Every structure is written in structure tokens, then in C-alpha cells.
XYZ file of C-alpha atoms in Angstrom:
528
model
C 26.942 -28.105 0.531
C 29.450 -25.868 2.335
C 32.197 -25.038 -0.143
C 33.831 -21.744 -0.952
C 32.249 -21.870 -4.409
C 28.616 -21.995 -3.303
C 26.605 -18.791 -3.769
C 29.324 -16.955 -5.669
C 28.662 -13.817 -7.689
C 30.801 -11.733 -9.969
C 32.112 -8.431 -8.587
C 29.692 -5.633 -9.324
C 26.547 -7.777 -9.094
C 26.987 -8.222 -5.337
C 24.071 -9.913 -3.619
C 21.401 -8.946 -6.162
C 21.117 -12.389 -7.753
C 22.119 -14.601 -4.824
C 18.604 -14.892 -3.300
C 17.210 -15.892 -6.705
C 19.438 -18.967 -6.938
C 18.692 -19.885 -3.332
C 14.961 -19.717 -4.102
C 15.344 -21.858 -7.223
C 17.271 -24.551 -5.349
C 14.538 -24.472 -2.720
C 11.966 -25.321 -5.390
C 13.918 -27.983 -7.289
C 16.472 -30.378 -5.886
C 19.684 -30.029 -7.879
C 23.470 -30.026 -7.455
C 24.072 -26.688 -9.149
C 22.241 -23.638 -10.461
C 23.525 -20.663 -12.430
C 22.454 -17.365 -13.932
C 24.208 -16.391 -17.158
C 23.757 -12.998 -18.780
C 23.871 -12.683 -22.554
C 26.405 -10.060 -23.640
C 26.441 -9.789 -27.449
C 26.945 -13.463 -28.400
C 28.674 -14.474 -25.170
C 27.089 -15.812 -21.966
C 28.781 -14.591 -18.795
C 28.058 -16.200 -15.394
C 26.793 -13.526 -13.004
C 25.942 -15.911 -10.139
C 26.498 -19.617 -9.478
C 25.411 -21.914 -6.683
C 27.080 -25.308 -6.449
C 29.594 -24.750 -9.258
C 33.364 -24.416 -8.913
C 35.061 -21.045 -8.420
C 36.600 -21.234 -11.878
C 33.142 -21.001 -13.508
C 32.931 -17.281 -12.731
C 36.127 -16.685 -14.673
C 34.746 -18.258 -17.830
C 32.902 -16.773 -20.776
C 30.738 -19.017 -22.940
C 30.395 -18.017 -26.622
C 26.956 -19.304 -27.605
C 28.215 -20.615 -30.945
C 30.686 -22.888 -29.139
C 28.143 -24.371 -26.681
C 25.213 -26.069 -28.449
C 23.285 -26.767 -25.224
C 23.215 -23.085 -24.381
C 22.198 -22.278 -27.966
C 19.307 -24.783 -27.750
C 18.129 -23.286 -24.448
C 18.174 -19.738 -25.844
C 16.104 -20.882 -28.831
C 13.707 -23.022 -26.785
C 11.187 -20.341 -25.868
C 10.000 -21.823 -22.566
C 13.034 -23.955 -21.715
C 13.750 -27.667 -21.933
C 15.338 -30.660 -20.230
C 18.126 -32.608 -21.939
C 18.046 -36.406 -21.837
C 20.724 -37.838 -19.547
C 22.341 -39.584 -22.548
C 22.257 -36.475 -24.768
C 25.297 -36.375 -27.013
C 25.737 -32.588 -26.862
C 28.735 -31.556 -24.696
C 27.740 -30.164 -21.312
C 29.523 -26.872 -20.468
C 29.442 -27.746 -16.752
C 31.053 -31.186 -16.945
C 33.697 -31.219 -14.223
C 32.608 -27.874 -12.760
C 30.176 -29.093 -10.066
C 31.718 -28.117 -6.721
C 32.505 -30.266 -3.726
C 33.374 -33.403 -5.693
C 36.510 -35.497 -5.146
C 37.302 -35.509 -8.852
C 36.117 -34.289 -12.258
C 32.596 -35.705 -12.643
C 30.125 -35.464 -15.542
C 26.743 -33.784 -15.296
C 24.005 -36.359 -15.958
C 20.837 -34.260 -15.867
C 20.486 -30.745 -17.209
C 17.615 -28.339 -17.718
C 17.241 -24.627 -18.210
C 15.260 -21.800 -19.721
C 15.822 -18.412 -21.349
C 15.181 -15.362 -19.195
C 13.652 -12.158 -20.512
C 13.895 -8.604 -19.329
C 11.339 -6.172 -20.735
C 10.613 -8.458 -23.662
C 14.237 -9.102 -24.677
C 16.416 -12.123 -23.956
C 18.501 -11.349 -20.846
C 20.249 -14.682 -20.432
C 19.751 -18.198 -19.062
C 18.795 -20.032 -15.891
C 20.450 -23.468 -15.777
C 19.983 -26.372 -13.356
C 22.273 -29.401 -13.227
C 22.383 -32.682 -11.333
C 24.918 -35.496 -11.123
C 22.160 -38.101 -10.787
C 20.462 -39.241 -14.030
C 16.730 -38.537 -14.100
C 16.861 -36.021 -11.264
C 14.570 -33.609 -13.141
C 12.049 -36.113 -14.521
C 9.392 -34.979 -12.040
C 9.746 -31.264 -12.813
C 6.659 -30.204 -14.765
C 6.500 -27.417 -17.375
C 4.323 -25.447 -14.952
C 7.029 -25.679 -12.258
C 9.678 -24.529 -14.733
C 7.459 -21.606 -15.778
C 7.041 -20.633 -12.118
C 10.808 -20.658 -11.544
C 11.394 -18.559 -14.662
C 8.752 -16.035 -13.572
C 10.319 -15.810 -10.108
C 13.803 -15.217 -11.458
C 12.653 -12.730 -14.111
C 10.866 -10.686 -11.452
C 14.067 -10.575 -9.404
C 16.125 -9.568 -12.426
C 13.675 -6.769 -13.207
C 14.028 -5.457 -9.638
C 17.815 -5.692 -9.745
C 17.881 -3.950 -13.097
C 15.729 -1.100 -11.798
C 18.015 -0.345 -8.846
C 21.218 -0.830 -10.838
C 23.039 2.423 -11.562
C 22.460 3.537 -15.143
C 25.963 4.881 -15.312
C 27.501 1.470 -14.560
C 25.408 -0.158 -17.277
C 26.377 2.507 -19.803
C 30.061 1.980 -18.965
C 29.817 -1.782 -19.508
C 28.069 -1.296 -22.851
C 30.693 1.229 -23.892
C 33.515 -1.168 -22.980
C 31.946 -3.949 -25.062
C 31.398 -1.573 -27.991
C 35.029 -0.446 -27.830
C 36.191 -4.065 -27.850
C 34.049 -4.892 -30.875
C 35.229 -1.800 -32.750
C 38.877 -2.683 -32.106
C 38.326 -6.240 -33.363
C 39.287 -7.887 -30.084
C 36.011 -9.765 -29.630
C 35.419 -10.516 -25.956
C 37.319 -8.105 -23.769
C 39.230 -8.909 -20.619
C 38.210 -7.233 -17.411
C 39.426 -7.133 -13.850
C 38.250 -10.292 -12.108
C 38.265 -11.350 -8.475
C 36.341 -11.178 -5.225
C 39.212 -11.308 -2.711
C 39.507 -8.664 -0.008
C 42.483 -7.110 -1.811
C 40.511 -6.763 -5.045
C 37.412 -5.388 -3.321
C 39.588 -2.672 -1.817
C 41.030 -1.922 -5.264
C 37.530 -1.724 -6.797
C 36.516 0.774 -4.113
C 39.599 2.919 -4.760
C 38.937 2.858 -8.509
C 35.321 3.930 -8.041
C 36.450 6.737 -5.725
C 38.961 8.325 -8.076
C 37.492 7.417 -11.490
C 34.855 10.150 -11.456
C 37.491 12.840 -10.873
C 40.124 14.157 -13.269
C 43.001 13.540 -10.835
C 46.191 12.080 -12.245
C 46.563 8.462 -11.101
C 49.811 6.549 -10.628
C 49.361 2.753 -10.748
C 51.973 0.877 -8.735
C 52.536 -2.858 -8.662
C 54.692 -5.753 -9.713
C 55.002 -6.805 -13.322
C 52.080 -8.821 -14.636
C 49.450 -7.753 -12.068
C 47.126 -6.166 -14.660
C 47.804 -2.455 -14.363
C 46.538 -1.990 -17.929
C 43.149 -3.459 -16.939
C 42.991 -1.076 -13.985
C 43.636 1.829 -16.364
C 40.848 0.616 -18.650
C 38.429 0.363 -15.724
C 39.359 3.857 -14.517
C 38.649 5.261 -17.978
C 35.408 3.276 -18.407
C 34.062 4.630 -15.099
C 35.110 8.219 -15.736
C 33.229 11.105 -17.305
C 35.574 10.709 -20.295
C 34.435 7.181 -21.160
C 32.960 8.254 -24.524
C 36.329 9.731 -25.548
C 39.448 7.782 -26.530
C 41.733 5.871 -24.167
C 45.211 6.103 -25.696
C 47.937 3.784 -24.400
C 51.674 4.382 -24.697
C 54.301 1.821 -23.719
C 57.078 4.137 -22.575
C 59.586 1.278 -22.302
C 59.278 0.649 -26.046
C 59.968 4.261 -27.056
C 63.474 4.940 -28.414
C 64.789 8.175 -26.917
C 65.124 9.715 -30.386
C 61.433 9.101 -31.174
C 59.838 9.602 -27.756
C 59.325 13.331 -28.404
C 57.532 12.698 -31.665
C 55.415 9.855 -30.244
C 54.117 11.863 -27.271
C 54.011 15.414 -28.615
C 53.967 14.996 -32.416
C 56.175 16.938 -34.819
C 56.137 19.498 -37.604
C 57.133 18.575 -41.112
C 60.917 19.039 -41.496
C 61.544 19.046 -37.729
C 64.140 16.302 -38.236
C 65.399 13.963 -40.928
C 62.531 11.714 -41.951
C 59.770 14.057 -40.752
C 58.104 14.280 -44.160
C 54.699 15.424 -42.857
C 53.016 16.882 -39.801
C 52.133 14.333 -37.145
C 49.867 14.488 -34.113
C 51.290 13.136 -30.862
C 49.504 10.933 -28.344
C 48.489 13.927 -26.219
C 46.630 15.442 -29.177
C 45.028 12.128 -30.092
C 43.845 11.689 -26.490
C 42.403 15.223 -26.275
C 39.178 15.028 -24.277
C 39.966 11.501 -23.157
C 42.590 9.591 -21.184
C 46.282 8.978 -21.847
C 47.751 5.854 -20.231
C 51.539 6.045 -19.846
C 52.608 2.473 -19.127
C 56.104 1.878 -17.713
C 56.510 5.627 -17.173
C 59.651 4.979 -15.120
C 61.492 4.085 -18.339
C 61.191 7.546 -19.921
C 64.523 9.315 -20.501
C 65.157 12.433 -18.404
C 64.910 14.774 -21.394
C 61.391 13.546 -22.172
C 60.450 13.646 -18.470
C 61.097 17.405 -18.449
C 58.806 17.994 -21.446
C 56.129 15.730 -19.972
C 56.225 17.749 -16.755
C 55.636 20.981 -18.688
C 52.607 19.514 -20.458
C 51.125 18.297 -17.175
C 51.666 21.709 -15.585
C 50.386 23.883 -18.443
C 48.030 21.601 -20.377
C 49.775 22.764 -23.556
C 51.707 20.785 -26.180
C 54.290 22.182 -28.536
C 55.207 19.967 -31.447
C 58.952 19.748 -32.170
C 59.673 22.075 -35.091
C 56.670 24.290 -34.384
C 56.386 27.629 -32.567
C 52.676 27.181 -31.910
C 51.302 25.651 -28.701
C 48.166 23.513 -28.647
C 45.820 23.362 -25.679
C 44.896 19.780 -24.717
C 42.442 18.437 -22.174
C 43.818 15.037 -21.153
C 43.471 12.936 -18.017
C 46.762 11.100 -17.397
C 47.087 7.643 -15.850
C 50.653 6.422 -15.388
C 51.920 2.998 -14.335
C 55.230 1.547 -13.232
C 56.675 -1.518 -11.539
C 59.781 0.408 -10.485
C 60.602 1.983 -7.130
C 60.378 5.604 -8.280
C 61.627 7.153 -4.989
C 64.759 4.993 -5.340
C 65.088 6.091 -8.978
C 64.837 9.719 -7.822
C 67.638 9.134 -5.303
C 69.758 7.658 -8.110
C 69.060 10.630 -10.394
C 67.117 8.568 -12.943
C 63.690 10.109 -12.351
C 62.592 13.668 -11.676
C 61.151 14.312 -8.230
C 58.831 17.063 -9.511
C 57.400 14.750 -12.178
C 56.887 11.998 -9.598
C 54.826 14.316 -7.397
C 52.860 15.546 -10.419
C 52.021 11.951 -11.430
C 51.288 10.511 -7.981
C 48.360 12.773 -7.110
C 46.350 9.602 -6.437
C 48.541 6.486 -6.173
C 46.858 3.090 -6.531
C 48.619 -0.156 -5.606
C 47.518 -3.185 -7.656
C 47.844 -6.291 -5.434
C 50.060 -9.201 -6.511
C 48.349 -12.497 -7.303
C 49.790 -14.221 -4.221
C 47.709 -11.873 -2.026
C 44.433 -12.589 -3.846
C 43.575 -16.023 -2.438
C 41.120 -18.048 -4.505
C 40.994 -15.419 -7.268
C 43.673 -17.525 -8.947
C 41.122 -20.289 -9.654
C 38.590 -17.898 -11.199
C 41.310 -16.305 -13.346
C 42.505 -19.753 -14.421
C 38.940 -20.582 -15.479
C 38.885 -17.581 -17.789
C 42.215 -18.512 -19.368
C 41.056 -22.123 -19.780
C 37.979 -20.945 -21.665
C 40.139 -18.868 -24.019
C 42.498 -21.778 -24.685
C 39.601 -24.189 -25.081
C 38.285 -22.258 -28.079
C 41.735 -21.469 -29.441
C 42.709 -25.146 -29.474
C 39.289 -26.530 -30.373
C 39.476 -28.600 -27.180
C 36.461 -30.031 -25.390
C 35.790 -28.766 -21.863
C 39.216 -27.992 -20.400
C 38.919 -28.563 -16.637
C 41.211 -28.217 -13.628
C 41.500 -31.337 -11.478
C 41.259 -30.856 -7.674
C 44.993 -31.478 -7.393
C 45.690 -28.806 -10.008
C 43.538 -26.262 -8.189
C 45.486 -27.020 -5.026
C 48.762 -26.573 -6.906
C 47.642 -23.204 -8.293
C 46.624 -22.012 -4.823
C 49.954 -23.129 -3.337
C 52.153 -21.454 -5.974
C 53.826 -18.108 -5.203
C 53.210 -16.509 -8.647
C 56.256 -14.233 -8.931
C 55.064 -13.337 -12.450
C 51.497 -12.699 -11.230
C 48.519 -12.900 -13.611
C 50.731 -12.901 -16.708
C 52.589 -15.948 -15.383
C 49.257 -17.661 -14.646
C 48.073 -16.979 -18.196
C 51.212 -18.551 -19.659
C 51.088 -21.542 -17.284
C 47.468 -22.243 -18.245
C 48.244 -21.849 -21.962
C 51.093 -24.387 -21.742
C 49.089 -26.775 -19.590
C 46.117 -26.603 -21.964
C 48.297 -27.487 -24.923
C 49.962 -30.377 -23.066
C 46.638 -31.785 -21.880
C 45.052 -31.354 -25.318
C 47.763 -33.427 -26.993
C 47.036 -36.251 -24.506
C 43.227 -36.061 -24.877
C 41.499 -39.362 -25.537
C 39.284 -39.482 -28.615
C 35.649 -38.918 -27.644
C 36.430 -37.766 -24.083
C 33.793 -35.468 -22.544
C 36.456 -33.196 -21.048
C 40.186 -32.644 -20.922
C 41.561 -32.707 -17.389
C 44.423 -30.375 -16.453
C 46.607 -32.278 -13.991
C 49.571 -30.992 -11.927
C 52.124 -32.437 -14.335
C 50.555 -30.351 -17.120
C 51.001 -27.196 -15.046
C 54.670 -27.991 -14.312
C 54.757 -25.165 -11.795
C 58.107 -26.134 -10.321
C 59.577 -26.075 -13.794
C 57.981 -22.682 -14.444
C 59.741 -21.318 -11.372
C 63.222 -22.424 -12.453
C 65.567 -19.454 -12.595
C 63.415 -17.315 -10.329
C 65.732 -16.075 -7.618
C 62.815 -15.279 -5.339
C 61.449 -18.843 -5.262
C 62.219 -20.775 -2.082
C 62.483 -24.538 -1.834
C 61.026 -26.267 1.230
C 63.565 -27.203 3.902
C 63.448 -30.881 4.843
C 64.380 -32.145 8.310
C 68.038 -33.043 8.639
C 67.144 -36.646 9.405
C 65.077 -37.074 6.236
C 66.880 -37.939 2.997
C 66.084 -35.578 0.143
C 63.987 -37.467 -2.409
C 64.879 -37.372 -6.070
C 62.468 -35.203 -7.996
C 61.144 -35.321 -11.515
C 61.023 -32.239 -13.788
C 57.454 -31.666 -12.568
C 58.666 -31.348 -8.976
C 56.962 -34.553 -7.714
C 58.992 -37.169 -5.927
C 60.388 -39.562 -8.547
C 58.938 -42.753 -7.076
C 58.258 -44.345 -10.437
C 54.923 -45.917 -11.316
C 52.071 -44.601 -13.407
C 50.660 -41.115 -13.830
C 47.772 -42.153 -11.587
C 50.238 -43.193 -8.860
C 52.007 -39.824 -9.111
C 48.699 -37.909 -8.974
C 47.524 -39.846 -5.917
C 50.880 -39.242 -4.231
C 50.476 -35.521 -4.805
C 46.905 -35.549 -3.466
C 47.960 -37.559 -0.402
C 50.783 -35.124 0.383
C 48.533 -32.119 -0.191
C 45.801 -33.507 2.089
C 48.309 -34.342 4.817
C 49.745 -30.829 4.681
C 46.246 -29.327 4.751
C 45.322 -31.361 7.846
C 48.572 -30.424 9.543
C 47.939 -26.696 8.979
C 44.526 -27.033 10.601
C 45.760 -29.312 13.412
C 43.560 -32.183 12.252
C 40.339 -30.128 12.189
C 38.564 -31.596 9.148
C 35.789 -29.010 8.869
C 38.303 -26.162 8.610
C 40.533 -28.124 6.234
C 37.573 -29.005 3.984
C 36.451 -25.367 3.983
C 39.872 -24.153 2.790
C 39.987 -26.895 0.139
C 36.547 -25.912 -1.159
C 35.297 -29.500 -0.770
C 32.134 -30.747 0.946
C 33.048 -32.270 4.337
C 31.538 -35.687 3.600
C 33.456 -35.858 0.311
C 36.571 -34.683 2.157
C 36.153 -37.603 4.591
C 35.908 -40.006 1.657
C 39.072 -38.571 0.115
C 40.942 -39.072 3.404
C 39.812 -42.681 3.640
C 40.729 -43.294 0.005
C 44.210 -41.902 0.582
C 44.669 -43.863 3.805
C 44.757 -40.769 6.013
C 43.059 -41.145 9.398
C 41.337 -38.014 10.783
C 42.413 -36.820 14.202
C 40.314 -38.011 17.154
C 39.407 -34.423 18.141
C 37.421 -34.012 14.896
C 34.854 -36.610 15.882
C 34.454 -34.924 19.254
C 33.998 -31.529 17.627
C 31.508 -32.977 15.163
C 29.340 -34.321 17.977
C 29.667 -31.096 19.951
């Protein structure tokens, strides 16, 4: 199988677990294998082989997935009957398939590290009875092999990184947020960002996060704090855009009782609350000039003076600021202080927009689908191949925040159409309604048709309004997408299949089904 989803790992685990899955698939013939690590009561995929990209973006609460719960309680592992009525978490997630297909054979076992449950090894096959010949002794051997590899990986893993992850989870539980969101993605742009974060996090340098709205600058700030020497101290966030000018002083620096009408008691400002830790100033470009001057003094002196008080307080705070504005342009217009800009931008970090992150969009969508699945009580929300293609083709002017909202709307639409007793709920392009989501966006560009071609009427979903059933419309979209993919690769099927994340033989079948003939040069290249 040669898809983009094979042998995927989450960022941070690198290649530590990849050889383990390769070894397992060498011992037992299967369509997919996965390693899931237990984090509190949630299973997180750390490596998958043969599963779709979106799997890595998902989190699986054990209470919501009875098969996983059974495996964790099984002791030595078990195999589920092919007609087992329990929902399979991987239905529709096996990679390289022309559509959303069910898993017919499933087995797995709990994995232990130093006597404690570490997570799960799972094996899945599309063919019923594929694991009937696997003996308990063979399963024990696979478990022993994988546990030995996990022990080795755990030994060489940096203790600091593990402590930071545990601290982040503990913070999330204390704040009542349950599972916490983290930066996700393995694109080149994100790998560069991870490297920059790791470089500057261990220092106390002031960081200025730059990037478009919705790219996740708050998650970058959280990661910087979690990887810093201040991780055991508070991370205090201030949304500067939401601060009225009359209250900004009090919010940041506190006030003395009687300092102004309504100041009935002393109050600590955010700088005092963040003492010893990190202060995240989001949308710092929105601060009024009067507050900018006071902020500059605090950054220069490390001292805070509450309004109404003559006493100064020494604070030890690492500042991370973020903005989606062009601050040099704001300086030229007199709306932002040049000296404050230089004080904040000691180490600027640019957070990449979603359109530059390639297939990260599918992994992110998987995470949002999992959240909506549990929120709605839906059963196995899955992206169809056509929907994945639509997500990859979209420009995402609103970045990750836009993707989150698109997936939330699509999940609700698909859930209301779900058939009773269905094993999964398929997200189709008309649920995404991406063309409709882009209405009003001045930056979106419509494709230019040749002058000789009449412009087809379009439906609200953006598909040509040819009439017919939903199936007809979906096939028309797939046919157009495949034709465009082939055209971009000049008829080279192997390259087109690789970009689509589909096994080449399955890609051939899709072309035949859609009535698209491969170019003659492909057969020559295949023989050569």
C-alpha cells in the first residue's frame, strides 16, 4: 500500500514507533495497524499504518468506544467476531479505499510499560475471518515485541518533554476543559514552527507571534509556555482587543482601592497574577496608545505600579504577544509605538496559514470530527474521499478556525440525515458547503472558464446544477476532481494516486468506474 497515510506518526514521536508497526504487519497480514497511548481516560494515536491521515487528529475517549474498553480490560488481548455488534472506531478510516468501507475483522491487546497499562495495539482487516489463524501465542509474541520497543523509546525520550505533556494534561483537568487541544500537523511548515518553538521556549526572550486570524497563535503560546522553565507557573492570557480603554490599566496593572469610581477594593493586575510565569497578550496591536506606553515601561523595568498607588512591585514575567495586524504599517500610521514593537519582537515567530500546511487539514478535520461526534452523540463521523479532496482544495481564508466551524456545521447536517442503525455517518461535499462558506470573502477567486464554454448554473453547494440524485451529484464531483488531478500530473497515474492518498490499483478502479481512461504513457511507465 503506497498512500500518504501509511506509516504516519504524530509530531514529537518521530520514527520511534514506526518500525514496531512495520514488524507487526510483517508477522500478521492485515490492512491496518495502530498504536494508541492511554492519556488519562483518552486513547491518542501515536502511530498508524494503513489508516487514513485523519486518524492522527482524533482522540478516543475510552468510555465512548466499547471495543477499546474491552481490549484494555482483556488482559492478554482478544479478537472480535466479524459480526460483533459493537461499533468499530476504525470503520471508514482504512486508507487507500475508493469509499468509506467497514472493518470486518479486528483484534488487539493492551500494552504495558513497567507494569502499568501504556495503551493498545490494534490490528484490522477488511476481509472477514482474516485473523482466524492467529494463535494466542502469536499475539503474545507481537505484544512482547511492541512492549520491548516502547520500553526502549521511553528510555531515550527526554524526561523534560514527558513532564511538560503531563503538566499540560494536569492543567487542562484542573481548568475543567477535559481533553486539551494541541498543535497538530506534520507538514514542512509545521515542522519548522516546532523547531523554532523548541529553540526559543527554553529562554526568557519576549516572543511576538505573527500570523493571520484563526491560525492557532494561542496554541503556539501554550506550547511555548509548556516547554519553558516556567511551565509549573501560571500562563495568564489577556485578549487585548476585548479591553475597554478605561479598564485596560486596571486589567493589566491592577489598581488601588479608591483609584477611580467603582474601585471599592485593591485588585491585582495580570502582570502580578502571572509573576513567575508567562503572560500572553493576544491581539496586542489593539491596545490604545496610552496603555502601550505603560506596557513599555513594565517591559523595560520589570516593575508594575498600580493606578492609585505610589508603590512599585517587582514582577518576573515572560511576555508572549500575538497579532494578526501589520505592526510596521500601524507604526507608520501612528497607531502603534515603534519602541514597544522592538521590545516585543525580540524573537518573532510566524504561524503558517492553513493553506500552506498541505494534508494537515485532513488530520485537523479528524480531530474536529471526533469532538463533534461525542457532542452530537453521533456514530463514527467519517469524511468521504470526495470531502477530503474538497478540504484539500479549499483556500481556507479563515484558517483553522474556519475549518473547525465548517466541520461543526457539516457534522450537524450529516447527523440529521443519518439512517437509523448506520455504522457510520459519512460527511459528503454538500455537507461541507465550502463554496457557501466562502461567500462574502473578498479574497476568494472563482475559476475562469474558457470563453467558448457556457457557464453552468450552480447550486448553493457550488456543484453544477445538473439535477438528479445526491449520488449523481457526488459522482459528478468525484469525476471532475479525478480529471483535474490527472490533468495536473499530465496523465501520470502513480503521481496522481500518490497525491490523492489512494492505492494505485484502487485509483485505477476509480478511473474505470468514472469512465476516465488513463493516458497511454502511464502503461509504458508502469512497464518501465
